[in-house]
Every structure is written in C-alpha cells, then in structure tokens.
mmCIF file of C-alpha atoms in Angstrom:
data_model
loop_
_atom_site.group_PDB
_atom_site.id
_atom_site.type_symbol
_atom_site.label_atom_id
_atom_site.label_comp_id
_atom_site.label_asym_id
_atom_site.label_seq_id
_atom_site.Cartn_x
_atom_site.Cartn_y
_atom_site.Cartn_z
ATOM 1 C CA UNK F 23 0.000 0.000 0.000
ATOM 2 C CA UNK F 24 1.098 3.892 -0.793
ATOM 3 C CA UNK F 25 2.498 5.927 2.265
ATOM 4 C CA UNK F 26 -0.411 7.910 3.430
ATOM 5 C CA UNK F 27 0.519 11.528 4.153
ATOM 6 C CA UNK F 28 -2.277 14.936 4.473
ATOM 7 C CA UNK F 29 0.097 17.489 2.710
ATOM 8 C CA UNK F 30 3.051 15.818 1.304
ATOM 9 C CA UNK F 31 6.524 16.171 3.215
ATOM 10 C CA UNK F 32 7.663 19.551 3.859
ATOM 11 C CA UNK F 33 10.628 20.668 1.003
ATOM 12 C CA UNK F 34 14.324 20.427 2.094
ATOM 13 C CA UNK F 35 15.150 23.515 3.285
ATOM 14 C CA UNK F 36 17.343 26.028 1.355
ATOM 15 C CA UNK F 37 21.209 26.726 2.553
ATOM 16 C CA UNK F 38 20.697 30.007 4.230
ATOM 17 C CA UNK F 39 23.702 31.771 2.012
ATOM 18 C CA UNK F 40 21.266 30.905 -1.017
ATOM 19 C CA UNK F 41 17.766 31.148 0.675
ATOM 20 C CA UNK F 42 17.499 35.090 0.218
ATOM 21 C CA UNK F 43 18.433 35.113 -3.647
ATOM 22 C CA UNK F 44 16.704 32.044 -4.718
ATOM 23 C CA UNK F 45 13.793 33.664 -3.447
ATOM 24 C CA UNK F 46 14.003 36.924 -4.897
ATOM 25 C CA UNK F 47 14.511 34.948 -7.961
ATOM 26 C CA UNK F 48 11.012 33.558 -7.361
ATOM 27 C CA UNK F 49 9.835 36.793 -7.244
ATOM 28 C CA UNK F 50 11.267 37.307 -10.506
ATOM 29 C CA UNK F 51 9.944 34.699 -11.939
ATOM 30 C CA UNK F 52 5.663 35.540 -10.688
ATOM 31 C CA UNK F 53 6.950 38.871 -12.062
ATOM 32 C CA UNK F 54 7.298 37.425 -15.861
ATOM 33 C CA UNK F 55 4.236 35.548 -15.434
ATOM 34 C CA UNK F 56 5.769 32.462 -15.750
ATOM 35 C CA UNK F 57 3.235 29.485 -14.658
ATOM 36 C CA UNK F 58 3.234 27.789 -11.114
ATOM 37 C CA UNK F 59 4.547 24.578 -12.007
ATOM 38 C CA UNK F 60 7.482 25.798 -14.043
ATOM 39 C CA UNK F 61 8.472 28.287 -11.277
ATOM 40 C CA UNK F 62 8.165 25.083 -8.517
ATOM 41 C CA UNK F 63 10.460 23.329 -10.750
ATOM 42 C CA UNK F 64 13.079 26.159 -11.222
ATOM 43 C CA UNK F 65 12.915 26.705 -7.242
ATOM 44 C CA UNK F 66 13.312 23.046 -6.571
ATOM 45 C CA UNK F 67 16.072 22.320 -8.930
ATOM 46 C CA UNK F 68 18.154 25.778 -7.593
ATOM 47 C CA UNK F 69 17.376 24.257 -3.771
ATOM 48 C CA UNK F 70 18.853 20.953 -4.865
ATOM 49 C CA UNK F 71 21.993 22.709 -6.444
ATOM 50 C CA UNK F 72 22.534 24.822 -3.381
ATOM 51 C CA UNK F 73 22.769 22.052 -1.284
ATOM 52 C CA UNK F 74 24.695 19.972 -3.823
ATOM 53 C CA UNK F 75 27.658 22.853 -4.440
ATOM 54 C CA UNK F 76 28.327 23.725 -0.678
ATOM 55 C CA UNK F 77 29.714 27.096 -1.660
ATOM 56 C CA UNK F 78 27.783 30.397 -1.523
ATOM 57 C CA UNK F 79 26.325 31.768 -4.901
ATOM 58 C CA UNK F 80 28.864 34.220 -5.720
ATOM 59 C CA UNK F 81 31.439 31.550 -4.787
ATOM 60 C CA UNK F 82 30.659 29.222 -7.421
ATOM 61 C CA UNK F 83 32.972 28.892 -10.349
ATOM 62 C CA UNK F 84 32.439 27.519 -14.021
ATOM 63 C CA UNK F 85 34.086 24.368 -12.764
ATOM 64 C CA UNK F 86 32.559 23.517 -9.882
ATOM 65 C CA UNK F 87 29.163 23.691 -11.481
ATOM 66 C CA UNK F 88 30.082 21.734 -14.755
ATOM 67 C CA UNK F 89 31.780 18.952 -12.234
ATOM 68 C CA UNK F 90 28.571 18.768 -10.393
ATOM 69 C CA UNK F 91 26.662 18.110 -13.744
ATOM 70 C CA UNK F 92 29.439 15.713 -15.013
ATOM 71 C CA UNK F 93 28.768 13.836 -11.720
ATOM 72 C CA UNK F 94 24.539 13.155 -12.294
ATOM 73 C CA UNK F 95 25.308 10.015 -14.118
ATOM 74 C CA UNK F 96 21.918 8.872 -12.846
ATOM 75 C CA UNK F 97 20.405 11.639 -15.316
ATOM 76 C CA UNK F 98 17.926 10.833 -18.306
ATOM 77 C CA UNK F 99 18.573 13.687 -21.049
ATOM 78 C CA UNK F 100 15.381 15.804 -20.374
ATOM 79 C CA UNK F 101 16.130 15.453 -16.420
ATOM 80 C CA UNK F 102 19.808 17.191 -17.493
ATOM 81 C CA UNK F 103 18.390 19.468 -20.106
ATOM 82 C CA UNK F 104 15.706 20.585 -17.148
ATOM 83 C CA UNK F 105 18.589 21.182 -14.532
ATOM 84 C CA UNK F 106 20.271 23.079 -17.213
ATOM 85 C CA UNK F 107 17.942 25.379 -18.122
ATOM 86 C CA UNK F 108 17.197 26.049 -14.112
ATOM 87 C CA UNK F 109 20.664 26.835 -13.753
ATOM 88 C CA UNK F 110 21.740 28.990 -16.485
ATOM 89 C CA UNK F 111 18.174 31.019 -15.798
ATOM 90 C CA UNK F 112 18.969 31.511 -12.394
ATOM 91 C CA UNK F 113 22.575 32.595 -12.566
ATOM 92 C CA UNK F 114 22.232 34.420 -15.671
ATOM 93 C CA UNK F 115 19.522 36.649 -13.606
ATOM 94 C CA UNK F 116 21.472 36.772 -10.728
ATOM 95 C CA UNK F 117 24.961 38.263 -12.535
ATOM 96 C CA UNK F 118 22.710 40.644 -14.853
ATOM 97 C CA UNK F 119 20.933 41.945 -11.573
ATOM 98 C CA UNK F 120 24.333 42.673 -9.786
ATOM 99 C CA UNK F 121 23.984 39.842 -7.026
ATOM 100 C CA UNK F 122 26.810 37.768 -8.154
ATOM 101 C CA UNK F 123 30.100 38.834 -10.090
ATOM 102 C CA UNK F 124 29.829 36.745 -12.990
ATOM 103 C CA UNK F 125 27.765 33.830 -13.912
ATOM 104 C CA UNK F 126 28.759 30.072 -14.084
ATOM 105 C CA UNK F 127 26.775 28.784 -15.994
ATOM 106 C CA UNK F 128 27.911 30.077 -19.210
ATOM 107 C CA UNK F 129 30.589 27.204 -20.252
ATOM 108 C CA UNK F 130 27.804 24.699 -19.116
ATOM 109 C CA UNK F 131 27.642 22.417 -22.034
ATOM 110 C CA UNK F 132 24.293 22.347 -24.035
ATOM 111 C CA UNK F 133 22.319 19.283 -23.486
ATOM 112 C CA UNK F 134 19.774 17.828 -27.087
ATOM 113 C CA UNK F 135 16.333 17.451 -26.276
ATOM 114 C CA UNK F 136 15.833 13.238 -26.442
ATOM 115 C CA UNK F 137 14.581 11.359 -29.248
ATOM 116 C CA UNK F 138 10.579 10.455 -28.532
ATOM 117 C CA UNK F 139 10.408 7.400 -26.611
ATOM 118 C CA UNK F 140 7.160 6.891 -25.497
ATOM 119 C CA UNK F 141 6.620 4.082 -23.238
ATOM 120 C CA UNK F 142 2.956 3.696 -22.092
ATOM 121 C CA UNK F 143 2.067 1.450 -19.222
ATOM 122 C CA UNK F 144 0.807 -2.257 -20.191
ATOM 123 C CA UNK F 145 -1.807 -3.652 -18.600
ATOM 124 C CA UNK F 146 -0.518 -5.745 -16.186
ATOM 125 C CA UNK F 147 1.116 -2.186 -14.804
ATOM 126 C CA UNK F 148 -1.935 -0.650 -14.242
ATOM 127 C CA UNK F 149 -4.108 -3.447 -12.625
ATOM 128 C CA UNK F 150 -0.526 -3.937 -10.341
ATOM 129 C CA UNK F 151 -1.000 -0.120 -9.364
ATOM 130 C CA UNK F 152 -4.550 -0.216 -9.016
ATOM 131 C CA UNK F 153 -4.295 -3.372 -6.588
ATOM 132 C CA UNK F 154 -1.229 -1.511 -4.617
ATOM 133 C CA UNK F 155 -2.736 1.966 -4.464
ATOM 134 C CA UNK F 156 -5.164 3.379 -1.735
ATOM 135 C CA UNK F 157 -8.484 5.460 -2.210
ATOM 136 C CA UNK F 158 -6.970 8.646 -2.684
ATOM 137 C CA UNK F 159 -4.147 7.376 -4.439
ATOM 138 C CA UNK F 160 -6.664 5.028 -7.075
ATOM 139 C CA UNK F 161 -8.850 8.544 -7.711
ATOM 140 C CA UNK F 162 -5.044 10.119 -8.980
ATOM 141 C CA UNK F 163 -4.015 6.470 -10.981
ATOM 142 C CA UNK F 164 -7.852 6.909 -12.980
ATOM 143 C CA UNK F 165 -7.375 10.790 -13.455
ATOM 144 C CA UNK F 166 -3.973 10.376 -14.930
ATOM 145 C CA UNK F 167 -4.693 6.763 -16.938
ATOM 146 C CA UNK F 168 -8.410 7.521 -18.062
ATOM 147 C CA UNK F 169 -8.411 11.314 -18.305
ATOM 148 C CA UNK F 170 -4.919 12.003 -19.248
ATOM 149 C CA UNK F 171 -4.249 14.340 -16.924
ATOM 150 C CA UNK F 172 -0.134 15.647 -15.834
ATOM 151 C CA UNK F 173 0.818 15.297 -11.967
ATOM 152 C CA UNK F 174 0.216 19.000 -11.588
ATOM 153 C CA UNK F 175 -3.089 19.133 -13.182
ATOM 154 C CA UNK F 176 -4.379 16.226 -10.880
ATOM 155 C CA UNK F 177 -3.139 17.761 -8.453
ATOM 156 C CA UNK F 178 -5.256 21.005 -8.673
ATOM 157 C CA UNK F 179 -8.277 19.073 -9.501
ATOM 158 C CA UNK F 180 -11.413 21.140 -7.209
ATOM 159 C CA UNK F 181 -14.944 19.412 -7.544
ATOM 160 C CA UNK F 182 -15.750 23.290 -8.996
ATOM 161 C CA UNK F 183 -14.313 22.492 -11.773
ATOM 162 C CA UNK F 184 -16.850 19.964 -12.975
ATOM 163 C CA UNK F 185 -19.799 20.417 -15.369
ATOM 164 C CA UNK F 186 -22.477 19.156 -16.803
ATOM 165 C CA UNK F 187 -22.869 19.444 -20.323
ATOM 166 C CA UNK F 188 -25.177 18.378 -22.922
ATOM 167 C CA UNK F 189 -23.165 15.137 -23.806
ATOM 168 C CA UNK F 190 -21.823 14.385 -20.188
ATOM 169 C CA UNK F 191 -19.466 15.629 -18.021
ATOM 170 C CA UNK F 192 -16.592 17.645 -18.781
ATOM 171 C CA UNK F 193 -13.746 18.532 -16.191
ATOM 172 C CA UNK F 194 -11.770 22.208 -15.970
ATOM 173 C CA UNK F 195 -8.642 21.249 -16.447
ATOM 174 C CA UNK F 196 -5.754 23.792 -15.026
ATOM 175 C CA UNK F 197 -2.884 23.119 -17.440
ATOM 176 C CA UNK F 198 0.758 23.439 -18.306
ATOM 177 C CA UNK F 199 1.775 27.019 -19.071
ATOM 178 C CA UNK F 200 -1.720 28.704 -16.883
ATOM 179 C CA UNK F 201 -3.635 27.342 -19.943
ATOM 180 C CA UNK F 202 -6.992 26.000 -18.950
ATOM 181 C CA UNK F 203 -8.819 23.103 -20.783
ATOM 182 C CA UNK F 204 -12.349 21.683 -21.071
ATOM 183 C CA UNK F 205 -12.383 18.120 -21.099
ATOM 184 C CA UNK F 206 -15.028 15.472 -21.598
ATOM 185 C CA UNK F 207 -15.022 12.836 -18.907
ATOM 186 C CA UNK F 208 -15.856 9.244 -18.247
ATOM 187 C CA UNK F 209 -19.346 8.848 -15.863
ATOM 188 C CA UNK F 210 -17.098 6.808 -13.226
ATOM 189 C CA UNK F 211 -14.368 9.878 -13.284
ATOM 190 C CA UNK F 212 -16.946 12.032 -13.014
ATOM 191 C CA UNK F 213 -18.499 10.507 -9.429
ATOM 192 C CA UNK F 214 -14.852 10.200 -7.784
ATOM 193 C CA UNK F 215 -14.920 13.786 -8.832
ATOM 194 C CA UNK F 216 -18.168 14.235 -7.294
ATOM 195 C CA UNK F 217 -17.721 12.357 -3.923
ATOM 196 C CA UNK F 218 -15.513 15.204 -3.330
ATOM 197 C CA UNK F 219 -11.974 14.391 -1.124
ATOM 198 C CA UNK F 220 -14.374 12.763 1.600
ATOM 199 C CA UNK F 221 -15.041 9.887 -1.051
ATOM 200 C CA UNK F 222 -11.101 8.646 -0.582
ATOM 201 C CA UNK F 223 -10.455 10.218 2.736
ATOM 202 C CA UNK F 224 -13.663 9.844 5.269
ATOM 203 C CA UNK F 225 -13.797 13.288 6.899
ATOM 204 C CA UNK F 226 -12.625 15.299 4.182
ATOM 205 C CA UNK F 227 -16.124 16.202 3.239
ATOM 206 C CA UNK F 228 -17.455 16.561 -0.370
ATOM 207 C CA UNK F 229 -16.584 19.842 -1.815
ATOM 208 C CA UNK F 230 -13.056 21.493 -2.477
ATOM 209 C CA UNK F 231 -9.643 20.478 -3.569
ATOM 210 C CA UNK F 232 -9.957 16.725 -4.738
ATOM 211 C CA UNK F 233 -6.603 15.990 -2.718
ATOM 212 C CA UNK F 234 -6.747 18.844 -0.088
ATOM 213 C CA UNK F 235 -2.886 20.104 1.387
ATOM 214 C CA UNK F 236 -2.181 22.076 3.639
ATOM 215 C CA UNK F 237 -3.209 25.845 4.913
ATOM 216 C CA UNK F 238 -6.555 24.985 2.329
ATOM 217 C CA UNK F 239 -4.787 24.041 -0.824
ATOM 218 C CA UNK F 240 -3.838 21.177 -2.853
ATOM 219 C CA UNK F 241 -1.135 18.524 -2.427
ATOM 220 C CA UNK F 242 1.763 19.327 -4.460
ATOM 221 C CA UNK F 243 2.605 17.883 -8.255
ATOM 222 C CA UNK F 244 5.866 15.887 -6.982
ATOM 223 C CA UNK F 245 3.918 14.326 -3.934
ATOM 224 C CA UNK F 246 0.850 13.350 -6.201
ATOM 225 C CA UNK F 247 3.374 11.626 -8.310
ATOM 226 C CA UNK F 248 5.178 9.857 -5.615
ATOM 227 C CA UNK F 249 2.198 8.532 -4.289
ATOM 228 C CA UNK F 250 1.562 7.122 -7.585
ATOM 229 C CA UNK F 251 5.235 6.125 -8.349
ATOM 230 C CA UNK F 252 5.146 3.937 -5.238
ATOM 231 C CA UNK F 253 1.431 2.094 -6.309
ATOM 232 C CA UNK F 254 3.459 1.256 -9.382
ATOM 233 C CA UNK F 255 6.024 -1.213 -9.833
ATOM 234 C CA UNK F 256 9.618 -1.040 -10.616
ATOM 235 C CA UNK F 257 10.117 1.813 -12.424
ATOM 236 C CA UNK F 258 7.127 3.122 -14.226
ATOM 237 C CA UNK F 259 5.649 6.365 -13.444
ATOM 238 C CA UNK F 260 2.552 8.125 -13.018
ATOM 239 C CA UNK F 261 3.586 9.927 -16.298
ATOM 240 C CA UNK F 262 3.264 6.451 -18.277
ATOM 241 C CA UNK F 263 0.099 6.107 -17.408
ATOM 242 C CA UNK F 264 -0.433 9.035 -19.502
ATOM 243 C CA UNK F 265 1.332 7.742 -22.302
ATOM 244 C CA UNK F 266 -1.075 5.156 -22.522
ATOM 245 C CA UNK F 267 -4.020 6.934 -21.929
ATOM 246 C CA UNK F 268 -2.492 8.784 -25.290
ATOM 247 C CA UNK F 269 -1.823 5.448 -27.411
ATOM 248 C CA UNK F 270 -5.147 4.344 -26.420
ATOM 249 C CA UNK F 271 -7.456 6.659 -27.795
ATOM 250 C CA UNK F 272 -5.311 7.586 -30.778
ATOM 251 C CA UNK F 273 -5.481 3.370 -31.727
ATOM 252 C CA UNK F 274 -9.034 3.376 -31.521
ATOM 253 C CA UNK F 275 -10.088 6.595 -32.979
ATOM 254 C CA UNK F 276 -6.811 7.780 -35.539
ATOM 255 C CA UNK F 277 -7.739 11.696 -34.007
ATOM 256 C CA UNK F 278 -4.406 13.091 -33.369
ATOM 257 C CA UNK F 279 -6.304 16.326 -33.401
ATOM 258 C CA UNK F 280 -8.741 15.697 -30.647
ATOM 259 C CA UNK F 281 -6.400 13.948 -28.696
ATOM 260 C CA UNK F 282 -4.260 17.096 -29.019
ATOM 261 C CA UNK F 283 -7.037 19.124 -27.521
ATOM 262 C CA UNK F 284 -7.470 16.651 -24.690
ATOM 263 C CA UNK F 285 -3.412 16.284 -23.690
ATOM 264 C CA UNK F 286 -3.430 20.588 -23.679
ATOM 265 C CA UNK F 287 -0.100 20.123 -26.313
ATOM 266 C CA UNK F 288 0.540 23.227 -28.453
ATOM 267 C CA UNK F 289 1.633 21.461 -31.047
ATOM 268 C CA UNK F 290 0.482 18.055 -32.257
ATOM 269 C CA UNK F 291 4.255 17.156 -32.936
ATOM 270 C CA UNK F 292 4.244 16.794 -29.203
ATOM 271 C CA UNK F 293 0.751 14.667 -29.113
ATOM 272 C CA UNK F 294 2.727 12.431 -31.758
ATOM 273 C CA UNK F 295 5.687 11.762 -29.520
ATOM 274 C CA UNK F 296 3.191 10.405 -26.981
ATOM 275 C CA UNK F 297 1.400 7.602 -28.894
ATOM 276 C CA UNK F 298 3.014 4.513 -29.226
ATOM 277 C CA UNK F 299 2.995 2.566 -32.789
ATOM 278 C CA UNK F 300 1.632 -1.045 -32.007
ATOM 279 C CA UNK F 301 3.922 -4.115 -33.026
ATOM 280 C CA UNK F 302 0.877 -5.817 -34.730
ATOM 281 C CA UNK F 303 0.683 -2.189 -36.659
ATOM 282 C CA UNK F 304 3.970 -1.896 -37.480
ATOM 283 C CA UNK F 305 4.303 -5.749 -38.826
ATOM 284 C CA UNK F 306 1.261 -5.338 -40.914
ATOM 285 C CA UNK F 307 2.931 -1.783 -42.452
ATOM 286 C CA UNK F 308 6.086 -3.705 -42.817
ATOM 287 C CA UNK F 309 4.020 -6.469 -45.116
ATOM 288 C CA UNK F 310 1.997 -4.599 -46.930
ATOM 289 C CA UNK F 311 5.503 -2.642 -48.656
ATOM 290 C CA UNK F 312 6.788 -6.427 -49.232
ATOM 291 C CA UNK F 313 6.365 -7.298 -53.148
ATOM 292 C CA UNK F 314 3.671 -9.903 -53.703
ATOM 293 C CA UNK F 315 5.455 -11.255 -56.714
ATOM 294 C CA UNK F 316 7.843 -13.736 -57.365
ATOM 295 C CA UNK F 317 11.052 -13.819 -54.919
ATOM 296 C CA UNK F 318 14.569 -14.704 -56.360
ATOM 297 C CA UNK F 319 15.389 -15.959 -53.046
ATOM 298 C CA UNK F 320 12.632 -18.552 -52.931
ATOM 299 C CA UNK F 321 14.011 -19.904 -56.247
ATOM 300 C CA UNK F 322 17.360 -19.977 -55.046
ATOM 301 C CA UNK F 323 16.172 -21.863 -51.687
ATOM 302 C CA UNK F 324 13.835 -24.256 -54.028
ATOM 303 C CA UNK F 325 17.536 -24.935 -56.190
ATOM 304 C CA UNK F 326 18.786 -25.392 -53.265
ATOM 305 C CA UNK F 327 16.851 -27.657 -51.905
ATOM 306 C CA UNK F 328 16.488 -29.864 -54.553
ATOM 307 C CA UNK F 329 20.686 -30.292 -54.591
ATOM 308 C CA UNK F 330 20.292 -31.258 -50.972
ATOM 309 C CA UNK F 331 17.620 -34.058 -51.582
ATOM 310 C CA UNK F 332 19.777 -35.233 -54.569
ATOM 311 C CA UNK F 333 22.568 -35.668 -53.091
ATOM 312 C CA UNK F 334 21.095 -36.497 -49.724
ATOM 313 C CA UNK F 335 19.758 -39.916 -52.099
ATOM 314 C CA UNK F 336 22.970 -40.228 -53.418
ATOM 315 C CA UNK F 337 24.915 -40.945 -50.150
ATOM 316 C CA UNK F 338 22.018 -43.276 -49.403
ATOM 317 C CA UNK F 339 22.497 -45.246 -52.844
ATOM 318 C CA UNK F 340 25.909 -45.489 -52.375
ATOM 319 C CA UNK F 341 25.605 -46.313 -49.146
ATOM 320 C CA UNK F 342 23.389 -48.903 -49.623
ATOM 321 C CA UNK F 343 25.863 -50.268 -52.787
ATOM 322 C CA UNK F 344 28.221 -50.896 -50.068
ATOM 323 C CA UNK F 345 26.608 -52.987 -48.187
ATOM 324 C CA UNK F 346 25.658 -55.631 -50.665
ATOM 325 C CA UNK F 347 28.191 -58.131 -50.175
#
C-alpha cells in the first residue's frame, strides 16, 4: 500500500547563504508571469543545487558547477536538459541583476532534447497499481490513466471544476503554461470527482480540492506523483500512465487532433511523440511494402533444396551399394 501523508513532506530547506536570492529569484519569476509549475520546478532544482555545491552563490565557479553536472550520471537527457535550463536562468539573472560577479553557468555544455520514446504502461502495470494503491491514491491512478491528466493538473483538480454538459461531463482542467482546458469525462471519473476528497479520505467532506494540502490548498505535483510512483512497480511512473491513456485513444479513434485538444499540447508534434505505434501495426505496415510477386530468393532456396535431396539420395544409394556383399 502507498504511504499515506495529508500534505506531502515539507521541502528540504534552502542553505541560508542561497535562501534570500533564490527567493528573490522567485519573485522574478511571478513577475514574468511564468506558470506555477514551471516556477516550482526552477525553485526546486536551484534548492537541490545549493545544497549539492556547498559554496555560496557568488562563490561558485564555471568548474565547480560543470563537475557537479558531469557527476549526475543517474540523469535521463530531459532530467539534465531541465537542470540546465534552471541553472543557467537563475545565474544568468542573478549576474545581470548585480547579485553575483559573474555567472557560471555560461561554459555549461548544451544538453539535445531526447529522441521520442514513449513508453505507455501495459496492462498488467496498471491493474498492479490499481491493486497496490489506496483510495486517494486510485482517484489520482484513474485521473492520470483515463483522463490524461499531468501530476500537476491532478493535483489542482477542485470538484468546482466539474460540469455538466449536454453530452456528459466535462472537467476544468488547469494546465501546463496557466492554460486551462475543457475536457469530456468518463461517468465513473466524473463521481470520484463528485464524492468530493471525503469519497477517498472519510472526513474530508465533499466539496473542495480533490486531494486537499495544507493551509486549504492542494497537495503538491511531486507528492501526487510519488504517491503514484510507489502504487506502481519497478520503475514506471505516473507519467506512463499518460502515455497510454495517449496510445489508447489515438489506436481506436486515428484523431491526433482531438487527442491534441485533450493532452493541452501546443503542437500536435508533441501529441505524436506520446502515442506509441503497435507491433501488430507496425508488422502489418512492414508487409503490406513487401512485393507480392515472385522472390529470387525462394528460387534460389527451391535450387537449393532440390541439390540437398539429390545428393542427400545419393549418399544413401551409395551407401546402400556398399553394403551388398
């Protein structure tokens, strides 16, 4: 079973020669607008590096920081393009704005985006998690896995954000990038939805934040996925689940644009990298390029066949010659 927690465990706190820029940098960041979830991720991925370095800010060099990359071997390539980005954002601000004499980050090596690798769950992952997961953490698996929904949008998920339209229900979704959706939903997402966070967590009552936090918000996008990580097994992520929600519909239906619409992608380059090609597809693409006609290879094997069975009943002739006394 998942590790039941109310809020989600409290953030590592910052090193206190970093704690006063790194949030004025926040600051900076709600000052450009950018969205919630990308300034979480910034602030997280500076805390991490301030802990990491052991030096104040104006103290690090271009070599201690490149070392400290060089050492995340553990790193998939949008994990070290991510960390990248957070890093040369934040010290690039920091040296233009006069906190820091000159910035770091600037020799860091660029990092490619990855090739598209989607990899949705399978079907024995899924009924694994849903066996392994509690209440609350089931509601997040079927948001994610039947709705298609990020971490961070299940995460904000408020039973105000349901309606009733004339075909069914359709769910508010609070996207990547403060861009809001309007999603159809399933008649079973819709009553989880519904029951409110009482229907996972007696007590809760039926109205508000689907998975209530602390001080009256939500539970945060990392610990939603965490809770869903460990329902999972091995290494599969609540983020695969959405990969497969993705393959799904676009097997069964061939609408890359309405499945665009329903992932909130900009681009449907992006939906594309999320939908999986089937084997079975991919074999039956493969045979229907194969010439029907005649193969030189089959004659060759049918030549050579027939000079194995002849001389095959040669050795047996002579064989049998040999014997006869």
């Amino acid at each position: 079973m998942t590790t039941r927690s109310p809020t989600g465990p409290a953030p590592l706190p910052i090193p206190g020669a970093w704690q006063p820029l790194i949030e004025r940098y926040r600051l900076f960041l709600q000052a450009a607008g950018r969205p919630k979830t990308t300034i979480g991720t910034r602030i997280s991925h500076m805390s991490r590096i301030a802990r990491c370095l052991g030096e104040s800010p104006e103290q690090v060099t271009h070599d201690l920081l490149e070392v400290w990359f060089a050492h995340q071997k553990q790193w998939g390539q949008e994990t070290r393009r991510g960390y990248r980005a957070s890093a040369t954002g934040f010290f690039s601000w920091a040296h233009a704005a006069g906190h820091i004499p000159f910035d770091p980050s600037t020799k860091l090596p660029s990092v490619k985006a990855g090739p598209p690798t989607p990899k949705p769950a399978p079907d024995r992952i899924w009924k694994e998690a849903l066996v392994a997961a509690d209440a609350r953490t089931t509601v997040m698996l079927y948001l994610a896995c039947e709705a298609g929904l990020r971490r961070a949008e299940v995460a904000q998920v408020h039973t105000d954000d349901l309606r009733e339209g004339f075909s069914g229900y359709q769910l508010l979704v609070h996207g990547k990038g403060a861009k809001d959706r309007l999603i159809p939903v399933s008649d079973e997402i819709a009553a989880m939805i519904l029951a409110g966070p009482g229907g996972h967590s007696p007590g809760h009552g039926d109205c508000g934040f689907l998975f209530p936090g602390a001080d009256g918000g939500h539970l945060s996008a990392r610990w939603v996925g965490k809770l869903c990580a460990a329902a999972m097994p091995g290494v599969w992520t609540m983020h695969k689940l959405r990969h497969r929600f993705a393959t799904r519909a676009y097997q069964r239906t061939r609408n890359l644009r309405a499945l665009q619409q329903l992932l909130g992608h900009a681009s449907v380059a992006t939906t594309q990298i999320y939908t999986a090609v089937d084997d079975d597809e991919m074999r039956e693409t493969m045979l229907a390029a194969a010439d029907s006609g005649p193969r030189p290879w089959t004659r060759w094997a049918s030549s050579a066949a027939g000079v194995v069975v002849a001389a095959s009943a040669a050795t047996l002739v002579n064989h049998a010659v040999s014997l006869v006394p």
